[in-house]
CSV table of C-alpha atoms in Angstrom, one decimal:
chain,number,residue,atom,x,y,z
K,1,UNK,CA,104.9,113.6,102.2
K,2,UNK,CA,102.0,112.7,104.5
K,3,UNK,CA,98.7,111.4,103.6
K,4,UNK,CA,96.0,111.2,106.2
K,5,UNK,CA,92.7,109.3,105.7
K,6,UNK,CA,89.9,111.2,107.4
K,7,UNK,CA,86.9,109.0,106.3
K,8,UNK,CA,85.7,107.3,103.0
K,9,UNK,CA,87.4,109.2,100.2
K,10,UNK,CA,88.3,112.4,102.2
K,11,UNK,CA,92.1,112.6,102.4
K,12,UNK,CA,94.5,115.4,103.6
K,13,UNK,CA,97.6,115.4,101.6
K,14,UNK,CA,100.9,117.3,102.6
K,15,UNK,CA,102.8,117.3,99.4
K,16,UNK,CA,105.8,119.3,98.1
K,17,UNK,CA,105.0,122.0,100.6
K,18,UNK,CA,101.2,122.2,99.8
K,19,UNK,CA,98.6,121.1,102.1
K,20,UNK,CA,95.7,119.5,99.9
K,21,UNK,CA,92.2,118.5,100.9
K,22,UNK,CA,90.7,115.8,98.6
K,23,UNK,CA,86.9,115.1,98.4
K,24,UNK,CA,85.7,116.7,101.6
K,25,UNK,CA,82.7,115.0,103.2
K,26,UNK,CA,82.0,116.5,106.7
K,27,UNK,CA,78.5,115.1,107.4
K,28,UNK,CA,77.8,113.8,110.9
K,29,UNK,CA,77.4,110.0,111.3
K,30,UNK,CA,74.0,108.9,110.1
K,31,UNK,CA,73.0,112.4,108.8
K,32,UNK,CA,72.1,111.1,105.2
K,33,UNK,CA,69.8,108.4,103.9
K,34,UNK,CA,70.7,104.8,103.4
K,35,UNK,CA,71.4,103.5,99.9
K,36,UNK,CA,70.3,100.0,100.7
K,37,UNK,CA,68.2,100.1,103.8
K,38,UNK,CA,71.1,98.7,105.9
K,39,UNK,CA,72.1,101.9,107.8
K,40,UNK,CA,71.9,105.8,107.4
K,41,UNK,CA,75.0,107.3,106.0
K,42,UNK,CA,77.8,108.0,106.7
K,43,UNK,CA,78.2,105.0,109.0
K,44,UNK,CA,81.3,106.4,110.9
K,45,UNK,CA,82.2,109.7,112.6
K,46,UNK,CA,84.9,111.9,111.4
K,47,UNK,CA,88.0,111.4,113.4
K,48,UNK,CA,88.5,115.1,113.8
K,49,UNK,CA,86.3,118.2,113.6
K,50,UNK,CA,86.0,120.1,110.3
K,51,UNK,CA,87.9,123.0,111.8
K,52,UNK,CA,90.8,120.7,112.7
K,53,UNK,CA,90.6,119.2,109.2
K,54,UNK,CA,90.6,122.5,107.5
K,55,UNK,CA,93.5,124.0,109.5
K,56,UNK,CA,96.3,125.0,107.1
K,57,UNK,CA,94.5,123.7,103.9
K,58,UNK,CA,95.7,125.6,100.9
K,59,UNK,CA,94.2,123.7,97.9
K,60,UNK,CA,90.8,121.6,97.7
K,61,UNK,CA,90.3,118.9,95.0
K,62,UNK,CA,86.7,117.6,94.3
K,63,UNK,CA,86.6,114.6,92.1
K,64,UNK,CA,82.8,114.7,91.6
K,65,UNK,CA,79.7,116.1,93.3
K,66,UNK,CA,78.3,112.9,94.9
K,67,UNK,CA,77.5,113.7,98.5
K,68,UNK,CA,80.0,111.4,99.9
K,69,UNK,CA,82.6,113.3,98.0
K,70,UNK,CA,81.5,116.9,98.5
K,71,UNK,CA,78.6,117.2,100.9
K,72,UNK,CA,76.4,120.2,101.9
K,73,UNK,CA,78.3,120.5,105.2
K,74,UNK,CA,81.6,120.8,103.5
K,75,UNK,CA,80.1,123.1,100.8
K,76,UNK,CA,79.2,125.4,103.7
K,77,UNK,CA,82.4,125.0,105.8
K,78,UNK,CA,85.2,124.9,103.3
K,79,UNK,CA,86.5,128.5,102.9
K,80,UNK,CA,85.1,130.0,99.7
K,81,UNK,CA,88.4,131.7,98.7
K,82,UNK,CA,90.5,128.5,98.8
K,83,UNK,CA,91.6,127.3,95.3
K,84,UNK,CA,89.4,124.5,94.2
K,85,UNK,CA,90.1,122.0,91.4
K,86,UNK,CA,87.2,120.0,89.9
K,87,UNK,CA,86.4,117.9,87.0
K,88,UNK,CA,85.2,119.7,83.8
K,89,UNK,CA,81.5,120.4,84.0
K,90,UNK,CA,81.3,120.7,87.6
K,91,UNK,CA,82.8,124.2,87.9
K,92,UNK,CA,79.5,126.3,87.5
K,93,UNK,CA,77.7,124.2,90.1
K,94,UNK,CA,80.6,124.6,92.6
K,95,UNK,CA,80.7,128.5,91.9
K,96,UNK,CA,77.0,128.5,92.7
K,97,UNK,CA,78.0,127.3,96.3
K,98,UNK,CA,80.0,130.6,96.5
K,99,UNK,CA,83.4,129.4,95.7
K,100,UNK,CA,85.5,132.0,93.8
K,101,UNK,CA,88.6,130.2,92.7
K,102,UNK,CA,87.4,127.2,90.8
K,103,UNK,CA,89.6,125.5,88.0
K,104,UNK,CA,88.4,122.6,86.0
K,105,UNK,CA,91.1,120.0,85.5
K,106,UNK,CA,90.8,119.3,81.8
K,107,UNK,CA,94.2,117.9,81.2
K,108,UNK,CA,97.3,119.1,83.0
K,109,UNK,CA,97.7,121.9,85.6
K,110,UNK,CA,100.6,123.1,87.6
K,111,UNK,CA,100.0,124.4,91.1
K,112,UNK,CA,103.0,125.7,93.2
K,113,UNK,CA,105.5,123.4,91.2
K,114,UNK,CA,103.0,120.3,91.4
K,115,UNK,CA,101.9,118.7,88.3
K,116,UNK,CA,98.2,117.5,88.4
K,117,UNK,CA,97.0,115.4,85.5
K,118,UNK,CA,93.4,114.3,85.0
K,119,UNK,CA,92.8,110.6,84.6
K,120,UNK,CA,89.6,108.8,83.3
K,121,UNK,CA,87.4,106.6,85.7
K,122,UNK,CA,84.4,104.7,85.3
K,123,UNK,CA,82.0,104.7,88.2
K,124,UNK,CA,80.5,101.4,87.3
K,125,UNK,CA,79.6,99.6,84.1
K,126,UNK,CA,76.8,99.0,81.7
K,127,UNK,CA,73.5,100.8,82.6
K,128,UNK,CA,74.8,102.1,85.9
K,129,UNK,CA,77.4,104.4,84.2
K,130,UNK,CA,74.8,106.9,83.2
K,131,UNK,CA,73.1,106.9,86.7
K,132,UNK,CA,76.5,107.5,88.4
K,133,UNK,CA,77.6,110.3,86.1
K,134,UNK,CA,81.1,111.5,85.2
K,135,UNK,CA,84.1,111.1,87.7
K,136,UNK,CA,87.8,111.8,87.5
K,137,UNK,CA,91.0,110.6,89.0
K,138,UNK,CA,94.4,112.3,88.8
K,139,UNK,CA,98.1,111.9,89.1
K,140,UNK,CA,100.1,114.2,91.2
K,141,UNK,CA,103.9,114.6,90.9
K,142,UNK,CA,106.6,117.0,92.0
K,143,UNK,CA,110.3,116.8,92.3
K,144,UNK,CA,111.5,114.8,95.2
K,145,UNK,CA,108.1,113.5,95.9
K,146,UNK,CA,106.4,110.0,95.1
K,147,UNK,CA,104.3,110.0,92.1
K,148,UNK,CA,100.7,109.5,93.2
K,149,UNK,CA,97.9,108.0,91.3
K,150,UNK,CA,94.6,108.8,93.0
K,151,UNK,CA,92.1,106.5,91.0
K,152,UNK,CA,89.0,107.8,92.6
K,153,UNK,CA,85.5,106.4,92.3
K,154,UNK,CA,86.3,103.9,89.5
K,155,UNK,CA,86.3,100.2,88.7
K,156,UNK,CA,89.4,98.5,87.3
K,157,UNK,CA,89.0,98.9,83.5
K,158,UNK,CA,91.4,99.4,80.6
K,159,UNK,CA,92.2,103.3,81.1
K,160,UNK,CA,93.0,102.6,84.8
K,161,UNK,CA,95.4,99.8,83.7
K,162,UNK,CA,96.9,102.1,81.1
K,163,UNK,CA,97.4,105.0,83.7
K,164,UNK,CA,99.3,102.4,86.0
K,165,UNK,CA,101.4,101.2,83.0
K,166,UNK,CA,102.3,104.4,81.5
K,167,UNK,CA,102.9,106.7,84.6
K,168,UNK,CA,104.6,103.9,86.9
K,169,UNK,CA,103.2,105.5,90.1
K,170,UNK,CA,104.9,105.0,93.4
K,171,UNK,CA,101.7,105.2,95.2
K,172,UNK,CA,98.1,104.1,94.0
K,173,UNK,CA,95.1,105.2,96.0
K,174,UNK,CA,92.1,102.9,95.3
K,175,UNK,CA,88.5,103.1,96.5
K,176,UNK,CA,88.0,99.5,97.4
K,177,UNK,CA,84.8,98.8,99.3
K,178,UNK,CA,83.1,96.9,96.6
K,179,UNK,CA,80.1,99.3,96.7
K,180,UNK,CA,77.3,98.2,94.3
K,181,UNK,CA,74.4,100.0,92.6
K,182,UNK,CA,71.6,97.9,91.0
K,183,UNK,CA,73.9,94.9,91.9
K,184,UNK,CA,76.6,96.4,89.6
K,185,UNK,CA,80.1,97.1,91.1
K,186,UNK,CA,80.7,101.0,91.1
K,187,UNK,CA,84.2,101.0,92.8
K,188,UNK,CA,86.8,98.3,93.1
K,189,UNK,CA,86.3,95.3,95.2
K,190,UNK,CA,88.9,92.9,96.8
K,191,UNK,CA,89.6,91.1,93.5
K,192,UNK,CA,90.1,94.3,91.5
K,193,UNK,CA,92.3,95.8,94.2
K,194,UNK,CA,94.5,92.7,94.3
K,195,UNK,CA,94.8,92.9,90.7
K,196,UNK,CA,95.9,96.7,90.9
K,197,UNK,CA,98.7,95.4,93.3
K,198,UNK,CA,99.6,92.8,90.7
K,199,UNK,CA,100.0,95.1,87.8
K,200,UNK,CA,101.6,97.9,89.7
K,201,UNK,CA,105.3,98.6,89.6
K,202,UNK,CA,107.4,96.6,92.0
K,203,UNK,CA,108.2,99.8,93.9
K,204,UNK,CA,104.6,100.8,94.3
K,205,UNK,CA,102.3,100.8,97.4
K,206,UNK,CA,98.5,100.5,97.0
K,207,UNK,CA,96.5,102.4,99.6
K,208,UNK,CA,92.8,101.2,99.7
K,209,UNK,CA,90.4,103.8,101.2
K,210,UNK,CA,86.7,104.5,100.7
K,211,UNK,CA,85.8,101.6,103.2
K,212,UNK,CA,83.3,101.0,106.1
K,213,UNK,CA,81.6,104.3,105.7
K,214,UNK,CA,78.7,103.7,103.4
K,215,UNK,CA,76.0,101.0,103.5
K,216,UNK,CA,76.2,100.0,99.9
K,217,UNK,CA,79.7,98.6,100.5
K,218,UNK,CA,80.0,94.9,100.1
K,219,UNK,CA,83.6,94.3,101.7
K,220,UNK,CA,85.2,95.5,104.8
K,221,UNK,CA,88.7,96.2,105.7
K,222,UNK,CA,89.2,92.8,107.2
K,223,UNK,CA,87.7,91.2,104.1
K,224,UNK,CA,90.1,93.0,101.9
K,225,UNK,CA,93.1,92.2,104.1
K,226,UNK,CA,92.1,88.5,104.1
K,227,UNK,CA,91.9,88.4,100.3
K,228,UNK,CA,95.3,90.2,100.1
K,229,UNK,CA,96.8,87.7,102.5
K,230,UNK,CA,95.7,84.9,100.1
K,231,UNK,CA,97.5,86.7,97.3
K,232,UNK,CA,101.2,87.2,97.9
K,233,UNK,CA,101.6,90.2,95.4
K,234,UNK,CA,98.6,92.0,97.1
K,235,UNK,CA,99.7,91.2,100.6
K,236,UNK,CA,103.1,93.0,100.3
K,237,UNK,CA,102.1,96.0,98.4
K,238,UNK,CA,98.6,96.9,100.1
K,239,UNK,CA,98.1,99.4,102.9
K,240,UNK,CA,94.6,99.6,104.4
K,241,UNK,CA,94.6,102.8,106.7
K,242,UNK,CA,92.2,103.2,109.5
K,243,UNK,CA,90.1,106.5,109.6
K,244,UNK,CA,92.3,109.1,111.1
K,245,UNK,CA,95.5,107.4,110.3
K,246,UNK,CA,98.6,109.4,108.8
K,247,UNK,CA,101.0,107.6,106.4
K,248,UNK,CA,104.4,109.1,106.0
K,249,UNK,CA,105.6,108.2,102.5
K,250,UNK,CA,108.7,108.9,100.4
K,251,UNK,CA,109.8,108.4,96.7
K,252,UNK,CA,111.6,105.1,96.4
K,253,UNK,CA,115.0,106.7,95.7
K,254,UNK,CA,114.8,109.4,98.3
């Protein structure tokens, strides 16, 4: 399988013969307002044009409707006929954008022999949870492919730990920029990402994304790498791709 990080949470995944686009955010650099007053968002350009990104895409997954996960530009440019999977409760809004094949991931769903399973996430804690709204993660598995746990916009909390323990993923994708809202963590930071590395199966790789694109982030790629270097378990399991980078990954026994 191939996993390409485009920017922030936007990934292109070639998996079991299917080309999947996850959380498309196509907005140009500095095209949206700042969260903190530090910089307009997104803070980086896409590494490829939307047309290049969309070439060959057969399935779209949208975890939630925050602009950095499904922005207005992507809503306009993603072909409306493509199958699109979303969290329950977002389907009618997405249909209002003109998409005609929208399926909520309520529990499990099989698409072309690939099993998708919805996983819980908390986009923060305490009073911020209601402001951030509902999000989802998912696992994806198919014969001969690594089992992927895409955690999404979540902090590390008991259901995330339980998913790692019960599914034994080969690959865990974390959002690890330490973004905060009202000074409360809304995605994982370096410490939580290192803890994911510690509790992950020995075979697993942790791929940290959602970095250096938004101005409410509190840690950079270099910050995360430095923290991982100080924690041996994290150092040997953690991959921090650059925007545009493609990873070629296989199941441990393949």
